[in-house]
GROMACS .gro file of C-alpha atoms in nm:
model
  317
    1MET     CA    1  -2.569   0.852  -0.086
    2SER     CA    2  -2.496   0.530  -0.271
    3SER     CA    3  -2.154   0.460  -0.417
    4ARG     CA    4  -2.305   0.443  -0.768
    5ARG     CA    5  -2.457   0.790  -0.727
    6SER     CA    6  -2.131   0.925  -0.583
    7LEU     CA    7  -1.933   0.798  -0.880
    8GLY     CA    8  -2.176   0.933  -1.139
    9LEU     CA    9  -2.050   1.292  -1.154
   10PRO     CA   10  -1.672   1.229  -1.184
   11ILE     CA   11  -1.726   0.952  -1.438
   12THR     CA   12  -1.959   1.169  -1.648
   13ILE     CA   13  -1.719   1.465  -1.647
   14ALA     CA   14  -1.421   1.244  -1.730
   15VAL     CA   15  -1.601   1.068  -2.016
   16ILE     CA   16  -1.704   1.403  -2.169
   17MET     CA   17  -1.347   1.532  -2.146
   18ILE     CA   18  -1.209   1.212  -2.297
   19VAL     CA   19  -1.450   1.233  -2.591
   20LEU     CA   20  -1.362   1.601  -2.648
   21LEU     CA   21  -0.989   1.529  -2.635
   22ILE     CA   22  -1.020   1.241  -2.881
   23ALA     CA   23  -1.216   1.473  -3.112
   24MET     CA   24  -0.943   1.737  -3.076
   25ILE     CA   25  -0.669   1.487  -3.157
   26VAL     CA   26  -0.850   1.362  -3.467
   27GLY     CA   27  -0.933   1.719  -3.571
   28TRP     CA   28  -0.574   1.833  -3.519
   29VAL     CA   29  -0.438   1.551  -3.734
   30ILE     CA   30  -0.690   1.613  -4.015
   31ILE     CA   31  -0.656   1.993  -4.016
   32THR     CA   32  -0.276   1.984  -4.003
   33ALA     CA   33  -0.253   1.723  -4.279
   34LEU     CA   34  -0.491   1.919  -4.503
   35ALA     CA   35  -0.301   2.243  -4.439
   36ALA     CA   36   0.028   2.074  -4.525
   37ASN     CA   37  -0.115   1.945  -4.854
   38GLU     CA   38  -0.261   2.284  -4.949
   39ASP     CA   39   0.038   2.500  -4.850
   40LYS     CA   40   0.341   2.332  -5.004
   41ASP     CA   41   0.576   2.608  -4.891
   42SER     CA   42   0.495   2.554  -4.523
   43ALA     CA   43   0.443   2.178  -4.548
   44THR     CA   44   0.757   2.105  -4.346
   45LEU     CA   45   0.634   2.324  -4.060
   46TYR     CA   46   0.290   2.160  -4.059
   47TRP     CA   47   0.433   1.807  -4.065
   48THR     CA   48   0.661   1.906  -3.774
   49LEU     CA   49   0.372   2.052  -3.573
   50LEU     CA   50   0.152   1.747  -3.640
   51PRO     CA   51   0.332   1.495  -3.410
   52ILE     CA   52   0.417   1.763  -3.151
   53GLY     CA   53   0.055   1.874  -3.111
   54ALA     CA   54  -0.076   1.520  -3.123
   55THR     CA   55   0.173   1.415  -2.852
   56PHE     CA   56   0.064   1.697  -2.622
   57LEU     CA   57  -0.302   1.612  -2.669
   58VAL     CA   58  -0.236   1.242  -2.605
   59LEU     CA   59  -0.053   1.332  -2.283
   60ILE     CA   60  -0.350   1.543  -2.174
   61LEU     CA   61  -0.580   1.252  -2.257
   62ALA     CA   62  -0.365   1.017  -2.047
   63GLY     CA   63  -0.381   1.267  -1.760
   64VAL     CA   64  -0.761   1.281  -1.778
   65VAL     CA   65  -0.784   0.900  -1.780
   66PHE     CA   66  -0.547   0.885  -1.481
   67TYR     CA   67  -0.756   1.145  -1.299
   68MET     CA   68  -1.074   0.949  -1.366
   69VAL     CA   69  -0.925   0.623  -1.235
   70HIS     CA   70  -0.783   0.801  -0.929
   71SER     CA   71  -1.116   0.973  -0.858
   72ILE     CA   72  -1.308   0.646  -0.880
   73LYS     CA   73  -1.065   0.478  -0.642
   74ALA     CA   74  -1.086   0.771  -0.399
   75VAL     CA   75  -1.467   0.770  -0.399
   76ASN     CA   76  -1.474   0.391  -0.349
   77LEU     CA   77  -1.224   0.418  -0.063
   78ASN     CA   78  -1.427   0.694   0.104
   79GLN     CA   79  -1.740   0.480   0.073
   80ARG     CA   80  -1.562   0.178   0.224
   81GLN     CA   81  -1.427   0.394   0.506
   82ALA     CA   82  -1.777   0.521   0.583
   83ASN     CA   83  -1.905   0.162   0.590
   84PHE     CA   84  -1.610   0.068   0.810
   85ILE     CA   85  -1.693   0.343   1.061
   86ASP     CA   86  -2.056   0.230   1.069
   87SER     CA   87  -1.948  -0.131   1.123
   88VAL     CA   88  -1.701  -0.043   1.400
   89THR     CA   89  -1.960   0.175   1.573
   90HIS     CA   90  -2.208  -0.111   1.567
   91GLU     CA   91  -1.947  -0.364   1.678
   92LEU     CA   92  -1.852  -0.143   1.973
   93LYS     CA   93  -2.202  -0.045   2.081
   94SER     CA   94  -2.356  -0.393   2.075
   95PRO     CA   95  -2.131  -0.564   2.333
   96ILE     CA   96  -2.111  -0.249   2.546
   97ALA     CA   97  -2.492  -0.225   2.556
   98SER     CA   98  -2.510  -0.596   2.641
   99LEU     CA   99  -2.254  -0.563   2.921
  100LYS     CA  100  -2.435  -0.260   3.062
  101LEU     CA  101  -2.768  -0.441   3.063
  102TYR     CA  102  -2.632  -0.749   3.241
  103LEU     CA  103  -2.442  -0.544   3.500
  104GLN     CA  104  -2.748  -0.332   3.573
  105THR     CA  105  -2.957  -0.647   3.610
  106LEU     CA  106  -2.704  -0.802   3.849
  107ASN     CA  107  -2.682  -0.476   4.049
  108ARG     CA  108  -3.053  -0.399   4.079
  109ARG     CA  109  -3.220  -0.739   4.098
  110SER     CA  110  -3.184  -1.061   4.287
  111ILE     CA  111  -3.077  -1.318   4.029
  112PRO     CA  112  -3.098  -1.692   4.095
  113PRO     CA  113  -2.750  -1.845   4.127
  114GLU     CA  114  -2.804  -2.074   3.828
  115LYS     CA  115  -2.858  -1.770   3.604
  116VAL     CA  116  -2.566  -1.568   3.739
  117GLY     CA  117  -2.318  -1.807   3.578
  118ALA     CA  118  -2.489  -1.769   3.240
  119PHE     CA  119  -2.476  -1.388   3.279
  120TYR     CA  120  -2.102  -1.396   3.350
  121GLU     CA  121  -2.041  -1.629   3.056
  122THR     CA  122  -2.225  -1.395   2.819
  123MET     CA  123  -2.035  -1.094   2.951
  124LEU     CA  124  -1.705  -1.273   2.901
  125GLU     CA  125  -1.807  -1.346   2.540
  126ASP     CA  126  -1.885  -0.977   2.487
  127ILE     CA  127  -1.546  -0.882   2.629
  128GLU     CA  128  -1.379  -1.139   2.400
  129ARG     CA  129  -1.562  -0.984   2.105
  130LEU     CA  130  -1.443  -0.636   2.202
  131ASP     CA  131  -1.089  -0.761   2.253
  132HIS     CA  132  -1.092  -0.926   1.908
  133LEU     CA  133  -1.215  -0.604   1.746
  134ILE     CA  134  -0.959  -0.384   1.922
  135ASN     CA  135  -0.677  -0.622   1.827
  136HIS     CA  136  -0.791  -0.597   1.464
  137LEU     CA  137  -0.782  -0.219   1.472
  138LEU     CA  138  -0.444  -0.205   1.646
  139GLU     CA  139  -0.290  -0.457   1.408
  140ALA     CA  140  -0.425  -0.270   1.105
  141GLY     CA  141  -0.262   0.047   1.238
  142ARG     CA  142   0.072  -0.131   1.290
  143LEU     CA  143   0.092  -0.293   0.946
  144ASP     CA  144   0.315  -0.020   0.804
  145ARG     CA  145   0.564  -0.051   1.090
  146ARG     CA  146   0.875  -0.240   0.992
  147ARG     CA  147   0.932  -0.560   1.188
  148ASP     CA  148   1.265  -0.666   1.326
  149GLU     CA  149   1.355  -1.012   1.200
  150ALA     CA  150   1.518  -1.076   1.537
  151GLU     CA  151   1.167  -1.082   1.687
  152GLU     CA  152   1.076  -1.385   1.477
  153GLY     CA  153   1.106  -1.741   1.595
  154ASP     CA  154   1.000  -2.098   1.520
  155VAL     CA  155   0.625  -2.127   1.570
  156ARG     CA  156   0.441  -2.459   1.605
  157LEU     CA  157   0.185  -2.415   1.330
  158ASP     CA  158  -0.027  -2.717   1.426
  159LYS     CA  159  -0.065  -2.587   1.782
  160VAL     CA  160  -0.162  -2.239   1.660
  161LEU     CA  161  -0.435  -2.391   1.441
  162ALA     CA  162  -0.567  -2.597   1.732
  163GLY     CA  163  -0.571  -2.291   1.959
  164CYS     CA  164  -0.752  -2.076   1.700
  165ALA     CA  165  -1.013  -2.346   1.644
  166GLN     CA  166  -1.075  -2.379   2.017
  167SER     CA  167  -1.111  -2.001   2.061
  168VAL     CA  168  -1.362  -1.973   1.776
  169THR     CA  169  -1.578  -2.264   1.896
  170LEU     CA  170  -1.587  -2.118   2.247
  171LEU     CA  171  -1.674  -1.772   2.113
  172TYR     CA  172  -1.971  -1.898   1.910
  173ARG     CA  173  -2.070  -2.170   2.162
  174LEU     CA  174  -2.028  -2.445   1.906
  175PRO     CA  175  -1.948  -2.814   1.957
  176SER     CA  176  -1.579  -2.892   1.943
  177ASP     CA  177  -1.623  -3.110   1.633
  178THR     CA  178  -1.758  -2.815   1.430
  179ILE     CA  179  -1.399  -2.742   1.328
  180LYS     CA  180  -1.209  -3.054   1.230
  181ILE     CA  181  -0.832  -3.029   1.198
  182LYS     CA  182  -0.602  -3.263   1.011
  183SER     CA  183  -0.240  -3.164   1.056
  184VAL     CA  184   0.119  -3.273   1.096
  185PRO     CA  185   0.344  -3.129   1.369
  186CYS     CA  186   0.558  -2.863   1.203
  187THR     CA  187   0.714  -2.521   1.257
  188VAL     CA  188   0.740  -2.206   1.048
  189ARG     CA  189   0.952  -1.897   1.095
  190GLY     CA  190   0.758  -1.589   1.198
  191LEU     CA  191   0.583  -1.399   1.475
  192HIS     CA  192   0.342  -1.604   1.681
  193GLY     CA  193   0.096  -1.315   1.702
  194ASP     CA  194   0.089  -1.263   1.324
  195ILE     CA  195   0.031  -1.632   1.251
  196GLU     CA  196  -0.245  -1.645   1.509
  197ILE     CA  197  -0.418  -1.342   1.352
  198ILE     CA  198  -0.402  -1.503   1.007
  199PHE     CA  199  -0.570  -1.829   1.102
  200ARG     CA  200  -0.801  -1.688   1.368
  201ASN     CA  201  -0.951  -1.463   1.100
  202LEU     CA  202  -0.979  -1.740   0.841
  203ILE     CA  203  -1.141  -1.986   1.082
  204ASP     CA  204  -1.367  -1.716   1.228
  205ASN     CA  205  -1.485  -1.618   0.878
  206ALA     CA  206  -1.542  -1.982   0.786
  207VAL     CA  207  -1.773  -2.025   1.085
  208LYS     CA  208  -1.954  -1.693   1.038
  209TYR     CA  209  -2.034  -1.745   0.672
  210SER     CA  210  -2.121  -2.116   0.688
  211GLY     CA  211  -2.483  -2.064   0.786
  212LYS     CA  212  -2.682  -2.232   1.061
  213ASP     CA  213  -2.491  -2.561   1.065
  214PRO     CA  214  -2.124  -2.469   1.011
  215GLN     CA  215  -1.881  -2.743   0.914
  216VAL     CA  216  -1.522  -2.620   0.892
  217ARG     CA  217  -1.224  -2.827   0.783
  218VAL     CA  218  -0.861  -2.727   0.842
  219ASN     CA  219  -0.592  -2.928   0.667
  220LEU     CA  220  -0.220  -2.870   0.723
  221ARG     CA  221   0.050  -3.050   0.525
  222VAL     CA  222   0.415  -2.986   0.442
  223LYS     CA  223   0.496  -2.998   0.072
  224TYR     CA  224   0.811  -3.137  -0.086
  225ASN     CA  225   0.958  -2.784  -0.129
  226ASP     CA  226   0.934  -2.715   0.247
  227GLU     CA  227   0.618  -2.509   0.213
  228ALA     CA  228   0.339  -2.540   0.467
  229ALA     CA  229   0.003  -2.558   0.286
  230ILE     CA  230  -0.299  -2.482   0.503
  231GLU     CA  231  -0.653  -2.516   0.368
  232VAL     CA  232  -0.950  -2.371   0.556
  233SER     CA  233  -1.279  -2.480   0.400
  234ASP     CA  234  -1.642  -2.418   0.493
  235ASN     CA  235  -1.989  -2.523   0.378
  236GLY     CA  236  -2.124  -2.175   0.314
  237PRO     CA  237  -2.269  -2.026  -0.007
  238GLY     CA  238  -1.925  -1.962  -0.156
  239ILE     CA  239  -1.765  -1.652  -0.305
  240PRO     CA  240  -1.823  -1.553  -0.670
  241ILE     CA  241  -1.509  -1.566  -0.883
  242SER     CA  242  -1.547  -1.196  -0.971
  243GLN     CA  243  -1.525  -1.103  -0.601
  244ARG     CA  244  -1.230  -1.318  -0.496
  245ARG     CA  245  -0.964  -1.053  -0.544
  246LYS     CA  246  -1.174  -0.772  -0.398
  247ILE     CA  247  -1.237  -0.942  -0.064
  248PHE     CA  248  -0.872  -0.891   0.040
  249GLY     CA  249  -0.902  -0.512   0.008
  250ARG     CA  250  -0.912  -0.285   0.310
  251PHE     CA  251  -1.262  -0.219   0.452
  252VAL     CA  252  -1.416  -0.449   0.188
  253ARG     CA  253  -1.713  -0.669   0.280
  254LEU     CA  254  -1.892  -0.893   0.037
  255GLY     CA  255  -2.245  -0.787  -0.049
  256LEU     CA  256  -2.510  -0.593   0.137
  257GLU     CA  257  -2.679  -0.905   0.269
  258LEU     CA  258  -2.364  -1.028   0.440
  259GLN     CA  259  -2.302  -0.682   0.580
  260ARG     CA  260  -2.642  -0.687   0.749
  261GLU     CA  261  -2.644  -1.043   0.877
  262THR     CA  262  -2.289  -1.095   1.003
  263PRO     CA  263  -2.067  -0.878   1.224
  264GLY     CA  264  -1.736  -0.753   1.095
  265THR     CA  265  -1.529  -0.454   0.992
  266GLY     CA  266  -1.385  -0.557   0.655
  267LEU     CA  267  -1.032  -0.575   0.796
  268GLY     CA  268  -0.995  -0.947   0.858
  269LEU     CA  269  -0.895  -1.068   0.511
  270TYR     CA  270  -0.692  -0.752   0.453
  271LEU     CA  271  -0.486  -0.842   0.760
  272VAL     CA  272  -0.459  -1.203   0.638
  273ARG     CA  273  -0.324  -1.107   0.296
  274THR     CA  274  -0.083  -0.843   0.432
  275LEU     CA  275   0.063  -1.067   0.702
  276VAL     CA  276   0.093  -1.369   0.471
  277ARG     CA  277   0.280  -1.157   0.215
  278ARG     CA  278   0.505  -1.026   0.491
  279MET     CA  279   0.599  -1.387   0.560
  280ARG     CA  280   0.671  -1.429   0.185
  281GLY     CA  281   0.373  -1.658   0.152
  282GLU     CA  282   0.058  -1.663  -0.058
  283VAL     CA  283  -0.315  -1.677   0.007
  284ARG     CA  284  -0.578  -1.763  -0.252
  285VAL     CA  285  -0.939  -1.874  -0.281
  286LYS     CA  286  -1.075  -2.178  -0.463
  287ASP     CA  287  -1.390  -2.388  -0.485
  288PRO     CA  288  -1.424  -2.709  -0.285
  289PRO     CA  289  -1.395  -3.041  -0.475
  290LYS     CA  290  -1.769  -3.095  -0.435
  291GLY     CA  291  -2.068  -2.915  -0.289
  292THR     CA  292  -2.089  -2.550  -0.189
  293GLY     CA  293  -1.847  -2.351   0.017
  294THR     CA  294  -1.514  -2.175  -0.001
  295VAL     CA  295  -1.157  -2.294   0.047
  296PHE     CA  296  -0.883  -2.051   0.152
  297VAL     CA  297  -0.537  -2.184   0.079
  298VAL     CA  298  -0.236  -2.035   0.260
  299THR     CA  299   0.120  -2.136   0.173
  300LEU     CA  300   0.408  -2.038   0.399
  301PRO     CA  301   0.776  -2.101   0.315
  302GLY     CA  302   1.041  -2.255   0.536
  303ALA     CA  303   0.828  -2.519   0.706
  304GLN     CA  304   0.992  -2.798   0.901
  305THR     CA  305   0.835  -3.110   1.040
  306MET     CA  306   0.930  -3.189   1.397
  307ALA     CA  307   1.152  -3.476   1.283
  308GLU     CA  308   1.343  -3.237   1.053
  309ALA     CA  309   1.370  -2.979   1.331
  310ARG     CA  310   1.517  -3.231   1.574
  311HIS     CA  311   1.761  -3.354   1.307
  312ALA     CA  312   1.874  -2.995   1.244
  313GLU     CA  313   1.926  -2.937   1.617
  314ASN     CA  314   2.131  -3.256   1.650
  315GLY     CA  315   2.340  -3.154   1.352
  316ALA     CA  316   2.406  -2.813   1.500
  317GLN     CA  317   2.524  -2.972   1.822
   0.00000   0.00000   0.00000
């Protein structure tokens, strides 16, 4: 059942109830006012009942509107969860089926040595894909857990970006210059694992949605107010302005075509937004200066260049 068809019944019922309640409010006001004008002796009672009855009806109207909004959100969430389950099932079955096929081939047939290495490389990629998916699911389940600030430390942001870029290029078997990084050595306060998840997802998405010839640019700079500004840009089709807030929702994926052509669960950008906010930062989407594509901009507070960090250590000593 499509989401539009699922939403049809609650929306129709709510609209009918809203129209009826508005008619009742208008009718109550007219009838009460006319009665007050006709019966002068009871006019005070009618004028007293007028605002009381109208207030009750307005409250009922507000409750119906709230119920309609809540129902629409619930139906949309259920639809996204169903899509999420389908995506996870596919993401789990594909690498498992691939691993099973290669292992059966290696077990039952005599494979030339030059092909065995390629088999092992493909199996390792499938395992990496499974590991990435499981980490996503585990991290999504741990988002509500409160973190101890004592667990945080100074993380070399430039090294994390380089490591994420290397992992993504190896995963998709791309040349190393597919992802070009321009950065300054600096640190931010946080959990290494969280920061790695943020930029691994952004760089991974940039590669996946860039088409056949991906060109990804990562730019890291430290602003005058000690904020680290990281831009991850791609050469893909771009994201419509109307969709730029929705893509950070849980289980949300952009468009049916992208759902069919690219793997994913709809959790990546949700994790990015949640973890960036936990670090008191901000993530937003903008258009590139020229051409097509998308630019994700992440700002994180409390950044220090390596020169500043060494100066602070010397001062503390």
